[in-house]
mmCIF file of C-alpha atoms in Angstrom:
data_model
loop_
_atom_site.group_PDB
_atom_site.id
_atom_site.type_symbol
_atom_site.label_atom_id
_atom_site.label_comp_id
_atom_site.label_asym_id
_atom_site.label_seq_id
_atom_site.Cartn_x
_atom_site.Cartn_y
_atom_site.Cartn_z
ATOM 1 C CA UNK D 188 -13.887 -4.928 37.643
ATOM 2 C CA UNK D 189 -14.380 -1.543 39.303
ATOM 3 C CA UNK D 190 -16.390 1.347 37.878
ATOM 4 C CA UNK D 191 -13.285 3.264 36.799
ATOM 5 C CA UNK D 192 -11.889 0.215 34.988
ATOM 6 C CA UNK D 193 -15.201 -0.447 33.230
ATOM 7 C CA UNK D 194 -15.401 3.207 32.211
ATOM 8 C CA UNK D 195 -11.861 3.047 30.850
ATOM 9 C CA UNK D 196 -12.710 -0.024 28.754
ATOM 10 C CA UNK D 197 -15.857 1.643 27.401
ATOM 11 C CA UNK D 198 -13.919 4.814 26.556
ATOM 12 C CA UNK D 199 -11.282 2.749 24.744
ATOM 13 C CA UNK D 200 -13.894 0.848 22.746
ATOM 14 C CA UNK D 201 -15.699 4.092 21.871
ATOM 15 C CA UNK D 202 -12.418 5.542 20.587
ATOM 16 C CA UNK D 203 -11.862 2.381 18.552
ATOM 17 C CA UNK D 204 -15.341 2.672 17.037
ATOM 18 C CA UNK D 205 -14.627 6.267 15.992
ATOM 19 C CA UNK D 206 -11.389 5.217 14.297
ATOM 20 C CA UNK D 207 -12.840 2.118 12.658
ATOM 21 C CA UNK D 208 -15.902 3.819 11.218
ATOM 22 C CA UNK D 209 -13.568 6.033 9.178
ATOM 23 C CA UNK D 210 -12.297 2.976 7.304
ATOM 24 C CA UNK D 211 -13.969 2.548 3.883
ATOM 25 C CA UNK D 212 -14.345 -1.216 4.427
ATOM 26 C CA UNK D 213 -16.416 -0.708 7.562
ATOM 27 C CA UNK D 214 -18.506 2.263 6.519
ATOM 28 C CA UNK D 215 -22.180 1.405 6.341
ATOM 29 C CA UNK D 216 -22.012 -1.334 8.954
ATOM 30 C CA UNK D 217 -24.413 -1.185 11.862
ATOM 31 C CA UNK D 218 -23.360 0.311 15.184
ATOM 32 C CA UNK D 219 -23.696 -3.143 16.730
ATOM 33 C CA UNK D 220 -21.257 -4.716 14.251
ATOM 34 C CA UNK D 221 -18.787 -1.840 14.653
ATOM 35 C CA UNK D 222 -18.969 -2.173 18.422
ATOM 36 C CA UNK D 223 -18.269 -5.905 18.160
ATOM 37 C CA UNK D 224 -15.264 -5.292 15.919
ATOM 38 C CA UNK D 225 -13.962 -2.523 18.199
ATOM 39 C CA UNK D 226 -14.290 -4.747 21.269
ATOM 40 C CA UNK D 227 -11.879 -7.275 19.761
ATOM 41 C CA UNK D 228 -9.517 -4.914 17.942
ATOM 42 C CA UNK D 229 -6.134 -3.936 19.314
ATOM 43 C CA UNK D 230 -4.627 -0.625 18.207
ATOM 44 C CA UNK D 231 -0.841 -0.600 17.826
ATOM 45 C CA UNK D 232 1.670 2.183 17.158
ATOM 46 C CA UNK D 233 4.336 1.109 14.659
ATOM 47 C CA UNK D 234 7.696 2.858 14.329
ATOM 48 C CA UNK D 235 9.248 3.594 10.948
ATOM 49 C CA UNK D 236 11.237 0.586 9.744
ATOM 50 C CA UNK D 237 9.398 -1.855 12.007
ATOM 51 C CA UNK D 238 8.201 -5.126 10.496
ATOM 52 C CA UNK D 239 4.434 -5.433 10.936
ATOM 53 C CA UNK D 240 4.073 -8.949 9.518
ATOM 54 C CA UNK D 241 6.741 -11.222 8.094
ATOM 55 C CA UNK D 242 6.451 -13.607 5.142
ATOM 56 C CA UNK D 243 5.899 -17.136 6.428
ATOM 57 C CA UNK D 244 4.355 -16.058 9.747
ATOM 58 C CA UNK D 245 1.461 -18.298 10.746
ATOM 59 C CA UNK D 246 -0.511 -15.774 12.777
ATOM 60 C CA UNK D 247 -3.720 -15.043 10.870
ATOM 61 C CA UNK D 248 -5.050 -11.590 11.670
ATOM 62 C CA UNK D 249 -6.728 -8.860 9.658
ATOM 63 C CA UNK D 250 -4.984 -5.515 9.936
ATOM 64 C CA UNK D 251 -6.231 -2.002 9.199
ATOM 65 C CA UNK D 252 -4.045 1.052 8.574
ATOM 66 C CA UNK D 253 -5.341 3.916 10.707
ATOM 67 C CA UNK D 254 -2.457 6.299 10.099
ATOM 68 C CA UNK D 255 0.852 6.352 8.244
ATOM 69 C CA UNK D 256 2.179 4.235 5.392
ATOM 70 C CA UNK D 257 3.406 0.653 5.055
ATOM 71 C CA UNK D 258 5.120 -1.185 2.209
ATOM 72 C CA UNK D 259 4.541 -4.761 1.102
ATOM 73 C CA UNK D 260 7.890 -6.434 0.389
ATOM 74 C CA UNK D 261 8.917 -9.810 -1.010
ATOM 75 C CA UNK D 262 12.285 -11.343 -1.852
ATOM 76 C CA UNK D 263 13.538 -12.115 -5.343
ATOM 77 C CA UNK D 264 15.110 -15.482 -6.198
ATOM 78 C CA UNK D 265 18.583 -14.034 -5.513
ATOM 79 C CA UNK D 266 17.517 -12.731 -2.095
ATOM 80 C CA UNK D 267 17.049 -9.054 -2.920
ATOM 81 C CA UNK D 268 14.127 -7.069 -1.566
ATOM 82 C CA UNK D 269 11.364 -6.305 -4.052
ATOM 83 C CA UNK D 270 8.835 -3.670 -3.007
ATOM 84 C CA UNK D 271 5.360 -4.551 -4.233
ATOM 85 C CA UNK D 272 2.977 -1.797 -3.199
ATOM 86 C CA UNK D 273 2.113 0.639 -0.433
ATOM 87 C CA UNK D 274 -0.655 0.616 2.151
ATOM 88 C CA UNK D 275 -1.964 3.934 3.437
ATOM 89 C CA UNK D 276 -4.592 5.090 5.930
ATOM 90 C CA UNK D 277 -7.952 3.435 5.287
ATOM 91 C CA UNK D 278 -6.542 0.277 3.694
ATOM 92 C CA UNK D 279 -6.425 -3.227 5.143
ATOM 93 C CA UNK D 280 -4.351 -6.376 4.656
ATOM 94 C CA UNK D 281 -3.940 -9.919 5.950
ATOM 95 C CA UNK D 282 -7.269 -11.111 4.576
ATOM 96 C CA UNK D 283 -5.711 -13.966 2.568
ATOM 97 C CA UNK D 284 -4.321 -15.681 5.668
ATOM 98 C CA UNK D 285 -7.613 -15.081 7.450
ATOM 99 C CA UNK D 286 -9.533 -16.807 4.654
ATOM 100 C CA UNK D 287 -7.281 -19.794 3.932
ATOM 101 C CA UNK D 288 -5.357 -20.100 7.206
ATOM 102 C CA UNK D 289 -2.018 -20.325 5.389
ATOM 103 C CA UNK D 290 1.187 -18.409 6.331
ATOM 104 C CA UNK D 291 1.744 -14.806 5.305
ATOM 105 C CA UNK D 292 2.585 -14.409 1.615
ATOM 106 C CA UNK D 293 4.718 -11.254 2.013
ATOM 107 C CA UNK D 294 6.423 -9.015 4.540
ATOM 108 C CA UNK D 295 4.942 -5.637 5.490
ATOM 109 C CA UNK D 296 7.175 -2.858 6.848
ATOM 110 C CA UNK D 297 6.306 0.626 8.096
ATOM 111 C CA UNK D 298 7.899 3.306 5.894
ATOM 112 C CA UNK D 299 6.871 5.989 8.371
ATOM 113 C CA UNK D 300 5.513 6.093 11.908
ATOM 114 C CA UNK D 301 2.101 4.475 11.663
ATOM 115 C CA UNK D 302 -0.886 3.211 13.590
ATOM 116 C CA UNK D 303 -2.709 -0.029 12.837
ATOM 117 C CA UNK D 304 -5.683 -1.936 14.203
ATOM 118 C CA UNK D 305 -5.397 -5.718 14.546
ATOM 119 C CA UNK D 306 -8.445 -8.005 14.431
ATOM 120 C CA UNK D 307 -7.907 -11.700 15.321
ATOM 121 C CA UNK D 308 -8.861 -14.305 12.718
ATOM 122 C CA UNK D 309 -11.999 -15.627 14.432
ATOM 123 C CA UNK D 310 -13.594 -12.194 14.550
ATOM 124 C CA UNK D 311 -12.286 -11.251 11.090
ATOM 125 C CA UNK D 312 -14.004 -14.348 9.642
ATOM 126 C CA UNK D 313 -17.266 -13.239 11.246
ATOM 127 C CA UNK D 314 -16.809 -9.749 9.817
ATOM 128 C CA UNK D 315 -16.167 -11.079 6.315
ATOM 129 C CA UNK D 316 -18.763 -13.801 6.015
ATOM 130 C CA UNK D 317 -21.639 -12.117 7.836
ATOM 131 C CA UNK D 318 -21.528 -8.759 6.038
ATOM 132 C CA UNK D 319 -22.181 -8.696 2.263
ATOM 133 C CA UNK D 320 -20.680 -5.210 1.841
ATOM 134 C CA UNK D 321 -17.393 -6.440 3.336
ATOM 135 C CA UNK D 322 -17.329 -9.457 1.003
ATOM 136 C CA UNK D 323 -17.984 -7.195 -2.003
ATOM 137 C CA UNK D 324 -15.179 -4.828 -1.031
ATOM 138 C CA UNK D 325 -12.793 -7.715 -0.449
ATOM 139 C CA UNK D 326 -13.550 -9.278 -3.849
ATOM 140 C CA UNK D 327 -12.998 -5.946 -5.588
ATOM 141 C CA UNK D 328 -9.686 -5.548 -3.758
ATOM 142 C CA UNK D 329 -8.586 -9.015 -4.874
ATOM 143 C CA UNK D 330 -9.488 -8.160 -8.470
ATOM 144 C CA UNK D 331 -7.427 -4.945 -8.256
ATOM 145 C CA UNK D 332 -4.522 -6.888 -6.760
ATOM 146 C CA UNK D 333 -4.548 -9.406 -9.607
ATOM 147 C CA UNK D 334 -4.591 -6.634 -12.201
ATOM 148 C CA UNK D 335 -1.822 -4.734 -10.397
ATOM 149 C CA UNK D 336 0.323 -7.870 -10.089
ATOM 150 C CA UNK D 337 -0.049 -8.539 -13.802
ATOM 151 C CA UNK D 338 0.952 -4.973 -14.631
ATOM 152 C CA UNK D 339 3.852 -5.102 -12.172
ATOM 153 C CA UNK D 340 5.212 -8.292 -13.718
ATOM 154 C CA UNK D 341 5.143 -6.496 -17.048
ATOM 155 C CA UNK D 342 7.203 -3.654 -15.577
ATOM 156 C CA UNK D 343 9.811 -6.024 -14.137
ATOM 157 C CA UNK D 344 10.173 -7.714 -17.515
ATOM 158 C CA UNK D 345 11.411 -4.446 -19.077
ATOM 159 C CA UNK D 346 15.189 -4.910 -19.591
ATOM 160 C CA UNK D 347 16.226 -1.265 -19.156
ATOM 161 C CA UNK D 348 16.174 0.061 -15.558
ATOM 162 C CA UNK D 349 15.311 3.603 -16.691
ATOM 163 C CA UNK D 350 12.280 2.333 -18.567
ATOM 164 C CA UNK D 351 11.177 0.366 -15.489
ATOM 165 C CA UNK D 352 11.269 3.561 -13.417
ATOM 166 C CA UNK D 353 9.252 5.425 -16.056
ATOM 167 C CA UNK D 354 6.710 2.603 -16.327
ATOM 168 C CA UNK D 355 6.257 2.444 -12.547
ATOM 169 C CA UNK D 356 5.764 6.206 -12.268
ATOM 170 C CA UNK D 357 3.247 6.057 -15.093
ATOM 171 C CA UNK D 358 1.315 3.367 -13.212
ATOM 172 C CA UNK D 359 1.277 5.456 -10.016
ATOM 173 C CA UNK D 360 -0.337 8.533 -11.545
ATOM 174 C CA UNK D 361 -3.800 9.733 -10.636
ATOM 175 C CA UNK D 362 -5.937 12.712 -11.581
ATOM 176 C CA UNK D 363 -6.221 15.346 -8.849
ATOM 177 C CA UNK D 364 -9.067 17.851 -8.500
ATOM 178 C CA UNK D 365 -8.860 20.276 -11.382
ATOM 179 C CA UNK D 366 -7.576 17.645 -13.786
ATOM 180 C CA UNK D 367 -3.906 17.823 -12.807
ATOM 181 C CA UNK D 368 -2.098 14.486 -13.220
ATOM 182 C CA UNK D 369 0.029 13.786 -10.140
ATOM 183 C CA UNK D 370 1.708 11.176 -7.983
ATOM 184 C CA UNK D 371 0.811 12.043 -4.401
ATOM 185 C CA UNK D 372 3.162 11.032 -1.595
ATOM 186 C CA UNK D 373 5.672 9.698 -4.074
ATOM 187 C CA UNK D 374 7.800 6.878 -2.639
ATOM 188 C CA UNK D 375 11.398 7.627 -1.752
ATOM 189 C CA UNK D 376 14.079 6.849 -4.313
ATOM 190 C CA UNK D 377 15.124 3.847 -2.225
ATOM 191 C CA UNK D 378 11.556 2.545 -2.148
ATOM 192 C CA UNK D 379 11.223 2.960 -5.905
ATOM 193 C CA UNK D 380 14.572 1.244 -6.440
ATOM 194 C CA UNK D 381 13.488 -1.944 -4.682
ATOM 195 C CA UNK D 382 10.176 -1.882 -6.528
ATOM 196 C CA UNK D 383 11.872 -1.941 -9.938
ATOM 197 C CA UNK D 384 14.995 -3.888 -8.963
ATOM 198 C CA UNK D 385 17.612 -1.207 -9.582
ATOM 199 C CA UNK D 386 19.811 1.209 -7.622
ATOM 200 C CA UNK D 387 18.728 4.397 -5.888
ATOM 201 C CA UNK D 388 21.198 6.305 -8.073
ATOM 202 C CA UNK D 389 19.513 5.013 -11.220
ATOM 203 C CA UNK D 390 16.134 6.149 -9.905
ATOM 204 C CA UNK D 391 17.565 9.584 -9.149
ATOM 205 C CA UNK D 392 19.016 9.905 -12.656
ATOM 206 C CA UNK D 393 15.778 8.738 -14.268
ATOM 207 C CA UNK D 394 13.704 11.308 -12.385
ATOM 208 C CA UNK D 395 16.224 14.067 -13.172
ATOM 209 C CA UNK D 396 15.935 13.078 -16.833
ATOM 210 C CA UNK D 397 12.143 13.509 -16.716
ATOM 211 C CA UNK D 398 12.472 16.851 -14.923
ATOM 212 C CA UNK D 399 15.009 18.036 -17.497
ATOM 213 C CA UNK D 400 12.606 17.150 -20.303
ATOM 214 C CA UNK D 401 9.781 19.060 -18.599
ATOM 215 C CA UNK D 402 7.731 15.871 -18.332
ATOM 216 C CA UNK D 403 7.476 15.997 -14.536
ATOM 217 C CA UNK D 404 7.908 18.601 -11.836
ATOM 218 C CA UNK D 405 8.672 17.963 -8.168
ATOM 219 C CA UNK D 406 6.456 19.606 -5.561
ATOM 220 C CA UNK D 407 7.587 18.463 -2.097
ATOM 221 C CA UNK D 408 6.252 14.876 -1.732
ATOM 222 C CA UNK D 409 4.202 15.189 -4.900
ATOM 223 C CA UNK D 410 5.275 14.684 -8.502
ATOM 224 C CA UNK D 411 3.297 16.729 -11.028
ATOM 225 C CA UNK D 412 3.095 15.120 -14.452
ATOM 226 C CA UNK D 413 3.211 18.042 -16.889
ATOM 227 C CA UNK D 414 3.260 15.834 -19.999
ATOM 228 C CA UNK D 415 1.268 12.671 -19.198
ATOM 229 C CA UNK D 416 1.287 11.454 -22.802
ATOM 230 C CA UNK D 417 5.075 11.722 -22.968
ATOM 231 C CA UNK D 418 5.469 9.771 -19.706
ATOM 232 C CA UNK D 419 3.103 7.108 -21.004
ATOM 233 C CA UNK D 420 5.050 6.736 -24.236
ATOM 234 C CA UNK D 421 8.679 7.271 -23.236
ATOM 235 C CA UNK D 422 9.367 3.833 -21.744
ATOM 236 C CA UNK D 423 7.883 2.154 -24.827
ATOM 237 C CA UNK D 424 10.395 3.750 -27.174
ATOM 238 C CA UNK D 425 14.051 2.618 -27.254
ATOM 239 C CA UNK D 426 15.003 6.119 -28.404
ATOM 240 C CA UNK D 427 13.019 7.765 -25.617
ATOM 241 C CA UNK D 428 15.919 8.213 -23.237
ATOM 242 C CA UNK D 429 18.596 9.119 -25.753
ATOM 243 C CA UNK D 430 20.884 6.268 -24.816
ATOM 244 C CA UNK D 431 20.095 5.870 -21.120
#
């Protein structure tokens, strides 16, 4: 390998290190470990709508979201898409197949142009089992996933589609600086519809209902929750939607 080629490889690995050290999972690791991960990581640009991994695939890799947003999708018993959750910059996925070697448990699709980093299984296993901070983060993520799955199953069991939309929005809220309750980067109406197993039109009507009641307010890609208590209670009350 010539000098220019070696320099190009080193520059690429240095760029990878800079990107990887921004990921919460890898923060705090030694420069040596980061360099090892970067040396075996492949960065890929993913177009909106592109499938990143498909349910049933047997390739076991750990993947990191460097930029953009992905959605985890499964299929219902009748073959309809069910959106599970979103993955944004700084998050990772694929660790289950890395750990147990079994096929992918869900499909992941890019909902916008994105960039990911792919770490092959052999090196991902080293990363997980040789770094206590990585193991701790992974266990906490699994605990959050179990709690979220339990909550999500509860949402899907709600008979009324409007109430499912309200319950999902309530679950997505977070507190922004200053104490404002918001949903940042709210999913599209289509994305919400497949998450709660209803139509896009129903989602649109449900959100318009909340806006009309002054419970929420749209602000570009953000939804401001003006009456958090009302949103929390409305899907629990059969009279909450006045017949919807």
